[in-house]
Coordinates of C-alpha atoms in Angstrom, one line a residue:
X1 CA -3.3 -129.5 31.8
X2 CA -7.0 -128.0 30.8
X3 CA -7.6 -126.5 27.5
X4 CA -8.0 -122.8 29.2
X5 CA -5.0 -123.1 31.4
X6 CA -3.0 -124.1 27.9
X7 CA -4.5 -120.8 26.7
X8 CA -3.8 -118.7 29.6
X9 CA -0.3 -119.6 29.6
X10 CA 0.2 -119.5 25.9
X11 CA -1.8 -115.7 26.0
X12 CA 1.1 -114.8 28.9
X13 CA 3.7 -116.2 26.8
X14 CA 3.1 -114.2 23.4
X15 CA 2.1 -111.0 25.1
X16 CA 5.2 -111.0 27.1
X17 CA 7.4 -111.7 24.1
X18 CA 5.4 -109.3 22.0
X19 CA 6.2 -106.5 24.7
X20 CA 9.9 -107.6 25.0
X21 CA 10.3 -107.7 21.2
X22 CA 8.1 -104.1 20.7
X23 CA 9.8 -102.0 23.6
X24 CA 13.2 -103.0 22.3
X25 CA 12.7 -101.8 18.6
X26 CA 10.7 -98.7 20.1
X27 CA 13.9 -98.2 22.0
X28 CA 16.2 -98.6 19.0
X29 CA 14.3 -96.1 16.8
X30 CA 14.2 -93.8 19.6
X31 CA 17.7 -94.3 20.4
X32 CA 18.2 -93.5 16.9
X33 CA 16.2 -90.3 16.8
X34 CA 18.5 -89.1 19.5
X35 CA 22.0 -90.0 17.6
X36 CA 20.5 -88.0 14.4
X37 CA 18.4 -85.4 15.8
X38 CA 20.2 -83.9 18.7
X39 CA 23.9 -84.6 16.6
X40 CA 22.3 -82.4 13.6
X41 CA 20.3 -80.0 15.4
X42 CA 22.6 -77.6 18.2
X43 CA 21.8 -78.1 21.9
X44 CA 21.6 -74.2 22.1
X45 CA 21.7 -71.3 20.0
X46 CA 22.9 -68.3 21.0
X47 CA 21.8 -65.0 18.9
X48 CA 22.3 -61.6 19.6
X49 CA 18.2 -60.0 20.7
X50 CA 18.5 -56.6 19.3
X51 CA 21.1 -56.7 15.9
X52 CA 22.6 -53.8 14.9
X53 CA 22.1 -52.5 11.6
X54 CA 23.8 -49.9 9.6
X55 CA 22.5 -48.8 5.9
X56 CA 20.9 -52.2 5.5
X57 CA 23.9 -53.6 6.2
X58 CA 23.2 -56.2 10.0
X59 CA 25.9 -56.6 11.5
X60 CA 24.4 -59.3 14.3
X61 CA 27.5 -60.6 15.7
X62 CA 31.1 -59.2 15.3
X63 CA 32.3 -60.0 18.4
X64 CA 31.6 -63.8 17.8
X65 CA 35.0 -65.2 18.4
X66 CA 35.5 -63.0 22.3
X67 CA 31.6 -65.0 22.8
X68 CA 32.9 -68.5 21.6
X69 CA 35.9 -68.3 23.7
X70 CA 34.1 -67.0 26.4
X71 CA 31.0 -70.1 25.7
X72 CA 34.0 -72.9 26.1
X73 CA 34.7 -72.1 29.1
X74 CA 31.2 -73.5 30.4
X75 CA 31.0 -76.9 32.1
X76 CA 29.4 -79.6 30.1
X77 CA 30.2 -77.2 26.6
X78 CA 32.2 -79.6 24.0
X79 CA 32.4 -77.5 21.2
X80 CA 31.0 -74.1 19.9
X81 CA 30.3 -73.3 16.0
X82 CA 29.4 -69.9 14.3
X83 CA 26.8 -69.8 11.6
X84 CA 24.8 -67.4 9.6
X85 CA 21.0 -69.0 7.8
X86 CA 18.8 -68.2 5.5
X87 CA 15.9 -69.3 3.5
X88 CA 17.0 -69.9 -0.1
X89 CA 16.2 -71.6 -3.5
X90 CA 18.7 -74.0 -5.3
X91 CA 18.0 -74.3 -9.2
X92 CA 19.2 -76.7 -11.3
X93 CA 18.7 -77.4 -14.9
X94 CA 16.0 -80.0 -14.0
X95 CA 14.4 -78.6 -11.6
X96 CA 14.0 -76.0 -8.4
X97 CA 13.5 -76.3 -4.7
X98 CA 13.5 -74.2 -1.5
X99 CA 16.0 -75.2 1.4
X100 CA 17.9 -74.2 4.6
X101 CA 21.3 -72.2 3.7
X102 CA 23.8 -72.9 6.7
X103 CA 26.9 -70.6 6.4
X104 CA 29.7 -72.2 8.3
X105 CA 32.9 -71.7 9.1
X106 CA 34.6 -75.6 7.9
X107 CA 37.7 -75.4 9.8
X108 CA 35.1 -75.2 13.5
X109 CA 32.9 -77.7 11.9
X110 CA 35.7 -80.4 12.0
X111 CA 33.3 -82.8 15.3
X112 CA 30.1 -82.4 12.9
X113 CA 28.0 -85.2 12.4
X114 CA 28.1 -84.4 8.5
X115 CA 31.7 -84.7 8.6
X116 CA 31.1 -89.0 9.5
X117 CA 28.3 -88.9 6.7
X118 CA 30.1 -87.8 3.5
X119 CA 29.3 -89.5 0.6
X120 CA 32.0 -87.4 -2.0
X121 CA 33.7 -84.7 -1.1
X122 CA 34.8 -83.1 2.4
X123 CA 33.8 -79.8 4.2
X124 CA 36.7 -78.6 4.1
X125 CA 36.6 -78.1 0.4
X126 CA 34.0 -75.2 0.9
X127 CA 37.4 -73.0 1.9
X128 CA 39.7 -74.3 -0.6
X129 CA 37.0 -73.6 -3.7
X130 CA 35.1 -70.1 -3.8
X131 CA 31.8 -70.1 -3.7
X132 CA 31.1 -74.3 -3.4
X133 CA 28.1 -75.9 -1.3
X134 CA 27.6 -79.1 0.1
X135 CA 24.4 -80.8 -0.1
X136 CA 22.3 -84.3 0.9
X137 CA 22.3 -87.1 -1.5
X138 CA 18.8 -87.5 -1.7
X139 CA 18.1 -83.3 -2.5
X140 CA 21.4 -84.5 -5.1
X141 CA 19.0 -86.9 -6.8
X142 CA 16.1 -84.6 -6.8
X143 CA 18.2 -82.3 -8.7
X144 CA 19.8 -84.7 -10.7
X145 CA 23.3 -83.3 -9.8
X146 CA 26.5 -84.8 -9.0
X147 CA 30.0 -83.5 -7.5
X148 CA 31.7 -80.8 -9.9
X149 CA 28.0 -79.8 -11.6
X150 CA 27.0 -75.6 -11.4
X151 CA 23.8 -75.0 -9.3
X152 CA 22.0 -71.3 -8.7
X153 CA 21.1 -70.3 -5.3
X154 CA 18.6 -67.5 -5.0
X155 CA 17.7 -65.4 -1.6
X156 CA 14.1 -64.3 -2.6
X157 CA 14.4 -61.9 0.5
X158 CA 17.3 -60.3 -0.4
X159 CA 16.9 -58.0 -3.6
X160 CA 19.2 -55.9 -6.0
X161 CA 18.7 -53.6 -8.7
X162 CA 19.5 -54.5 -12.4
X163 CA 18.7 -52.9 -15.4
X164 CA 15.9 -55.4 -15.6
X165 CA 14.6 -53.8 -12.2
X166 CA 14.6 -55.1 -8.6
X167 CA 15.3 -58.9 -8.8
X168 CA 16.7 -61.4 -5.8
X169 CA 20.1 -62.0 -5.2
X170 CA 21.4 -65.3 -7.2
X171 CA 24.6 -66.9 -7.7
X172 CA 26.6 -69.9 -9.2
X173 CA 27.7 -72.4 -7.2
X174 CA 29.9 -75.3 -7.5
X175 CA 28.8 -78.9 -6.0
X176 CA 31.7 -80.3 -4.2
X177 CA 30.9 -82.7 -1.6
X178 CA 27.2 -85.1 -0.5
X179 CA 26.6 -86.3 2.9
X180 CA 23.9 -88.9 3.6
X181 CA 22.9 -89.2 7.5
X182 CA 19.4 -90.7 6.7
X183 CA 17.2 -87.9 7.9
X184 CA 14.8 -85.1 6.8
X185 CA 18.5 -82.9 6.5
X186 CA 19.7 -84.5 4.0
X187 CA 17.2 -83.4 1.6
X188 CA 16.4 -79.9 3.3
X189 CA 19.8 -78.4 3.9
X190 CA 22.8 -77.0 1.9
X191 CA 26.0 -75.6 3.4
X192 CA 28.9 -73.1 2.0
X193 CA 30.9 -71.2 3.7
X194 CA 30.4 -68.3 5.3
X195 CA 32.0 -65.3 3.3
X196 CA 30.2 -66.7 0.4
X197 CA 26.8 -66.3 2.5
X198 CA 27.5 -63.0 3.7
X199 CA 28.1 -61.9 0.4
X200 CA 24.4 -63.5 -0.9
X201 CA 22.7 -61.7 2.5
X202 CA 24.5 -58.3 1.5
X203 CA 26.5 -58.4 5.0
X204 CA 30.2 -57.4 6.0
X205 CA 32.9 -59.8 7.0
X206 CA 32.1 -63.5 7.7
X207 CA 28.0 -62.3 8.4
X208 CA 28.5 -64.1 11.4
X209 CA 25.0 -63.8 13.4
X210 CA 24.5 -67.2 15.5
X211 CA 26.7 -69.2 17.5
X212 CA 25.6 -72.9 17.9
X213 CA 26.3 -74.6 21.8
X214 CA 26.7 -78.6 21.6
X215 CA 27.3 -80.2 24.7
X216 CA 28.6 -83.7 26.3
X217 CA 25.2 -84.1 27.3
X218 CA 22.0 -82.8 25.3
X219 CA 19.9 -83.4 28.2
X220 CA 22.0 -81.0 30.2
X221 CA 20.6 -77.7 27.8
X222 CA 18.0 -76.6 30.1
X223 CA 20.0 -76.3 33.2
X224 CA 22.5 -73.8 31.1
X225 CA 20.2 -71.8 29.0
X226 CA 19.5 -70.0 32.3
X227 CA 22.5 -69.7 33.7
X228 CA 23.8 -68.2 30.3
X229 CA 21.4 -65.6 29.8
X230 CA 22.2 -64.2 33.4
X231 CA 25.6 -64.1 32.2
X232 CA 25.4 -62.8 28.8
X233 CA 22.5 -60.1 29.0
X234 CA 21.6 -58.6 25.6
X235 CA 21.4 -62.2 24.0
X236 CA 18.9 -64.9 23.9
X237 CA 19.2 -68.9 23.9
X238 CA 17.4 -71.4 22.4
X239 CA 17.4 -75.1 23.3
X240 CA 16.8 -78.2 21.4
X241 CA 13.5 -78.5 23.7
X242 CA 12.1 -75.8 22.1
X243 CA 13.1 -76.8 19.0
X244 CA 12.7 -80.2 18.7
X245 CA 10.6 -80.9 22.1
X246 CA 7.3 -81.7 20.1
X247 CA 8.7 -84.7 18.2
X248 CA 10.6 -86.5 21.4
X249 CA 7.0 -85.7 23.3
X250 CA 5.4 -87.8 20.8
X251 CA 7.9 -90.4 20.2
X252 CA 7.7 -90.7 23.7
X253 CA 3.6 -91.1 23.9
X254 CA 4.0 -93.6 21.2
X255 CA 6.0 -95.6 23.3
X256 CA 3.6 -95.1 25.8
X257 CA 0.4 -95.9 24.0
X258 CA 2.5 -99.7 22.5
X259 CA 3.2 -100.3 26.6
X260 CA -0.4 -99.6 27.5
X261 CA -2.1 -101.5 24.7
X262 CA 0.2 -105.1 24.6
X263 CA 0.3 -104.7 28.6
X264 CA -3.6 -105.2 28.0
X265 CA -2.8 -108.5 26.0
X266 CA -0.4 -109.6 28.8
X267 CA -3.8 -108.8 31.1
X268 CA -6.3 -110.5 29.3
X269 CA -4.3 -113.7 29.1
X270 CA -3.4 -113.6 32.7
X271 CA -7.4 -113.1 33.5
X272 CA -7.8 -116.8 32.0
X273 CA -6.1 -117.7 34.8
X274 CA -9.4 -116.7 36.9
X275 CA -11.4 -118.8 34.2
X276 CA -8.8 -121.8 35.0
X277 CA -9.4 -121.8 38.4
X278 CA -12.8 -121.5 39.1
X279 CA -13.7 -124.4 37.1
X280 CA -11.1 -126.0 39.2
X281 CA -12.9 -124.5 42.4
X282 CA -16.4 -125.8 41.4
X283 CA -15.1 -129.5 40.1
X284 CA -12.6 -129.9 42.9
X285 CA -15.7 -128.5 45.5
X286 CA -15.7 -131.9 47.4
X287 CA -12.1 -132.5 47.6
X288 CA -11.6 -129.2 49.5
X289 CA -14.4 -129.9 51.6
X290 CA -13.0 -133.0 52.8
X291 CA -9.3 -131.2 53.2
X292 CA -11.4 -129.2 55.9
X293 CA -13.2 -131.5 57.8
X294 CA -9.7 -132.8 58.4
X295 CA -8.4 -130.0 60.2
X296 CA -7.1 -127.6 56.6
X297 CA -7.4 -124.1 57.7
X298 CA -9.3 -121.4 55.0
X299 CA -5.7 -119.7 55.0
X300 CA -4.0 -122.7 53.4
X301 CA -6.7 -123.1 51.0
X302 CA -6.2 -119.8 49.7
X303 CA -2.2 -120.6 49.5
X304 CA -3.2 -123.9 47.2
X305 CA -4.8 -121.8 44.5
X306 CA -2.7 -119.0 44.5
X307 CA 0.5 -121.1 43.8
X308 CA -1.4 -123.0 41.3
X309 CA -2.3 -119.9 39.5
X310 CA 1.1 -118.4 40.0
X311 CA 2.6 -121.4 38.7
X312 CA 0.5 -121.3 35.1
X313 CA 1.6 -117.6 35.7
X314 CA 5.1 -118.3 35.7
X315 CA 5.4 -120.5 33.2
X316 CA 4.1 -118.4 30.7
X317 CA 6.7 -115.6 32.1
X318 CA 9.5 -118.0 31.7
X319 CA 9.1 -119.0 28.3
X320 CA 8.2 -115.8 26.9
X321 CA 10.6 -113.7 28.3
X322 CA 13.2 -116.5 26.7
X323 CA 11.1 -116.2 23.9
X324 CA 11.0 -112.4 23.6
X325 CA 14.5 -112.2 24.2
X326 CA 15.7 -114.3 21.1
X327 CA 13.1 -112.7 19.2
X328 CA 14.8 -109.5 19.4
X329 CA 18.2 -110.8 19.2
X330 CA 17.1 -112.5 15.7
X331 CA 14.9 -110.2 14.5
X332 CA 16.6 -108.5 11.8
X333 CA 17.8 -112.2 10.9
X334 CA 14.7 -113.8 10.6
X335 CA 13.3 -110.7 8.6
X336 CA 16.5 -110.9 6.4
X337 CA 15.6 -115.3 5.8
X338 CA 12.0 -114.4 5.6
X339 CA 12.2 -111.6 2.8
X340 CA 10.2 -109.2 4.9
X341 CA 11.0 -105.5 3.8
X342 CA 9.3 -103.3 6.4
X343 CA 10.5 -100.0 5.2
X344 CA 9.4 -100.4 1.2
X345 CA 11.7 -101.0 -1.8
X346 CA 13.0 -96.9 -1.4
X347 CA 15.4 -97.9 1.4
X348 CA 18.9 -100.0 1.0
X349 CA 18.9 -100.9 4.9
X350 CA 16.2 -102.6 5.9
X351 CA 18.0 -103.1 9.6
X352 CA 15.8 -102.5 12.4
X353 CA 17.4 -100.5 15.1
X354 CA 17.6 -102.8 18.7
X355 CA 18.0 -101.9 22.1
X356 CA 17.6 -104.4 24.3
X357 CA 17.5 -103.4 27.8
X358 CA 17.4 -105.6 30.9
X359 CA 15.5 -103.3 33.1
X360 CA 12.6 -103.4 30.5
X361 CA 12.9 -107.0 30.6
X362 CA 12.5 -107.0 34.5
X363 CA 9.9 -104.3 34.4
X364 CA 7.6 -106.4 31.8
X365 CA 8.1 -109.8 34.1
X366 CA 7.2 -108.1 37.5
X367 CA 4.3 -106.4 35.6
X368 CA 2.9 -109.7 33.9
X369 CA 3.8 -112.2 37.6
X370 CA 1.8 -109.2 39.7
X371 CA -1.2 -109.1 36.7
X372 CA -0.8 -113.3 37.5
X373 CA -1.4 -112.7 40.9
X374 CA -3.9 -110.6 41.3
X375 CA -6.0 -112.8 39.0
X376 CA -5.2 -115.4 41.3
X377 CA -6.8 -113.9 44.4
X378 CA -11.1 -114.1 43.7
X379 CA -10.6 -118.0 42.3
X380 CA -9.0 -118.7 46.1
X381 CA -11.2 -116.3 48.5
X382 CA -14.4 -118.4 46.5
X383 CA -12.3 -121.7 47.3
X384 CA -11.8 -120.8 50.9
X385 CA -15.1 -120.3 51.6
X386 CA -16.0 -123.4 50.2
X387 CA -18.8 -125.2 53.1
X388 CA -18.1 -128.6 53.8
X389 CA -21.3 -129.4 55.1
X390 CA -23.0 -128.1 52.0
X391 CA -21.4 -129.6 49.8
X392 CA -20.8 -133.0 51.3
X393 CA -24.2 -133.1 52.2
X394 CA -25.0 -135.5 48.9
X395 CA -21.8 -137.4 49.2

């Protein structure tokens, strides 16, 4: 074996691992994203597009319960929650910061992925204890609080007079329960229940003004959204591609880009291949010209080289989609032997999130033996129109 065919197999076998290996943690993260994202964030949500209003009083929603029952009845629908939200502040005696308030009803909120995620604490404990939130562990930390501690939560848009003059609405709350799911939520969202944020919005009743759709499948949200608002004039739908479309577009082309760019290494490496055999062409010149004095048609010829350069091809295939494949099946292993901590000191699990999947496997192979190919095809035309007169001429 010559020095570049070494090479141009060895190139084939490390970019094919490499794209085997990168694809599959591309996938797990994505997968991932997916499982967190689309299990926080509601497939649809369903809001009333003119709210009533009454003395400052909004009354967006009061017929909530006749529109969930009516919303369950939908194919695909597996559960419907009501919800009212707000901007807010939660102080501390350390320190303050602005987050989401979710108002929720806890006995609907039973399938929620925060439910699988609590740290201390239940959901359920926001209706057995007046005026309690739950929060994320890591906005927990920020605020140096723990389960049973008071916190303030302030609406800045919402106002009330005091002898002190027009100040925002504040109240005490009680900590009892922390969720960690490992995303941007847990450090950006608080929920109580929804009486309690009725009462901070200056609303009547449960202050009910949203109704959030989760389905068996997420993918499935922009076939119904229409199909809904023929059905239900007078309120509109949002989906999770509207949402949260941006960020799955650019996981997506980031996918894309790591495909494109170790698919390049995979076609340099099989481009030695044309190296390989031209030098073989120009030192085996003579041989092939005797092969056709005796009779070895140009068609043949061709043939020769392109399963010699098929063969270099597939060996390099071979081994590195065995290679790639172990790779990935050991990765978070060999990082765990080697000491490598990818994600910094801040995070406990320094897992990488797999998914290996056989048809990017057979995708990557094709793509590499056709790239092996075609590099295959100028080395054999220039063999096949080798002259044996011209170069036996000397001989």
């Amino acid at each position: 074996m010559s020095f570049i065919t070494f090479f141009s197999i060895a190139g084939i076998l490390l970019g094919v691992a490499s794209l085997i290996t990168v694809v599959s943690v591309m996938n797990g993260f994505e997968g991932e994203l997916k499982k967190k994202i689309l299990g926080l964030v509601p497939h649809v949500v369903m809001s009333q597009q003119s709210p009533q209003s009454f003395g400052g009083k909004t009354f967006s929603m009061p017929d909530w319960q006749q529109q969930r029952s009516q919303l369950l009845t939908y194919p695909g629908v597996k559960a419907v929650t009501p919800f009212i939200e707000s901007e807010a502040l939660i102080q501390s005696p350390s320190t303050l910061q602005g987050v989401l308030l979710q108002g929720i009803i806890p006995e609907y909120e039973t399938g929620h992925i925060i439910n699988q995620h609590m740290v201390a604490g239940d959901l359920a404990d926001l209706e057995d204890t007046p005026y309690s939130l739950v929060m994320g562990q890591a906005l927990a930390h920020k605020l140096e609080v723990n389960v049973g501690d008071k916190i303030r939560l302030v609406i800045p848009n919402k106002t009330m007079f005091t002898p002190m003059g027009r100040v925002p609405v504040q109240r005490s709350f009680t900590l009892t329960g922390i969720f960690n799911v490992g995303s941007q939520i847990d450090d950006a969202v608080i929920y109580i229940h929804s009486k309690s944020a009725a009462k901070l919005l200056r609303r009547k009743g449960d202050g009910i003004n949203q109704l959030r759709l989760y389905l068996n499948d997420a993918f499935y949200a922009g076939e119904l959204a229409p199909g809904l608002k023929q059905d239900l004039p007078g309120y509109s739908f949002t989906t999770w591609n509207e949402s949260q479309g941006a960020l799955f577009a650019a996981v997506s082309m980031e996918k894309n880009m790591m495909w494109l760019m170790l698919s390049l290494i995979v076609a340099v490496a099989a481009f030695n291949i044309v190296s390989a055999l031209v030098m073989v062409v120009i030192d085996k010149q003579g041989e092939i010209g005797i092969l056709q004095t005796l009779g070895l048609a140009r068609t043949e010829i061709v043939k020769i080289f392109i399963t010699q350069g098929m063969v270099n091809g597939l060996w390099g295939v071979i081994l590195g989609s065995i290679f790639g494949v172990l790779l990935t099946l050991n990765l978070n292993t060999l990082m765990s032997v080697t000491g490598i901590n990818i994600f910094g000191p801040g995070y406990a699990s320094q897992v990488l999130p797999i998914q290996l999947e056989g048809w990017n496997v057979a995708v990557i192979v094709f793509s590499a033996l056709m790239m092996s190919f075609v590099a295959t095809l100028y080395p054999a035309y220039r063999a096949s129109k080798t002259q044996p007169a011209e170069v036996l001429r000397n001989e």
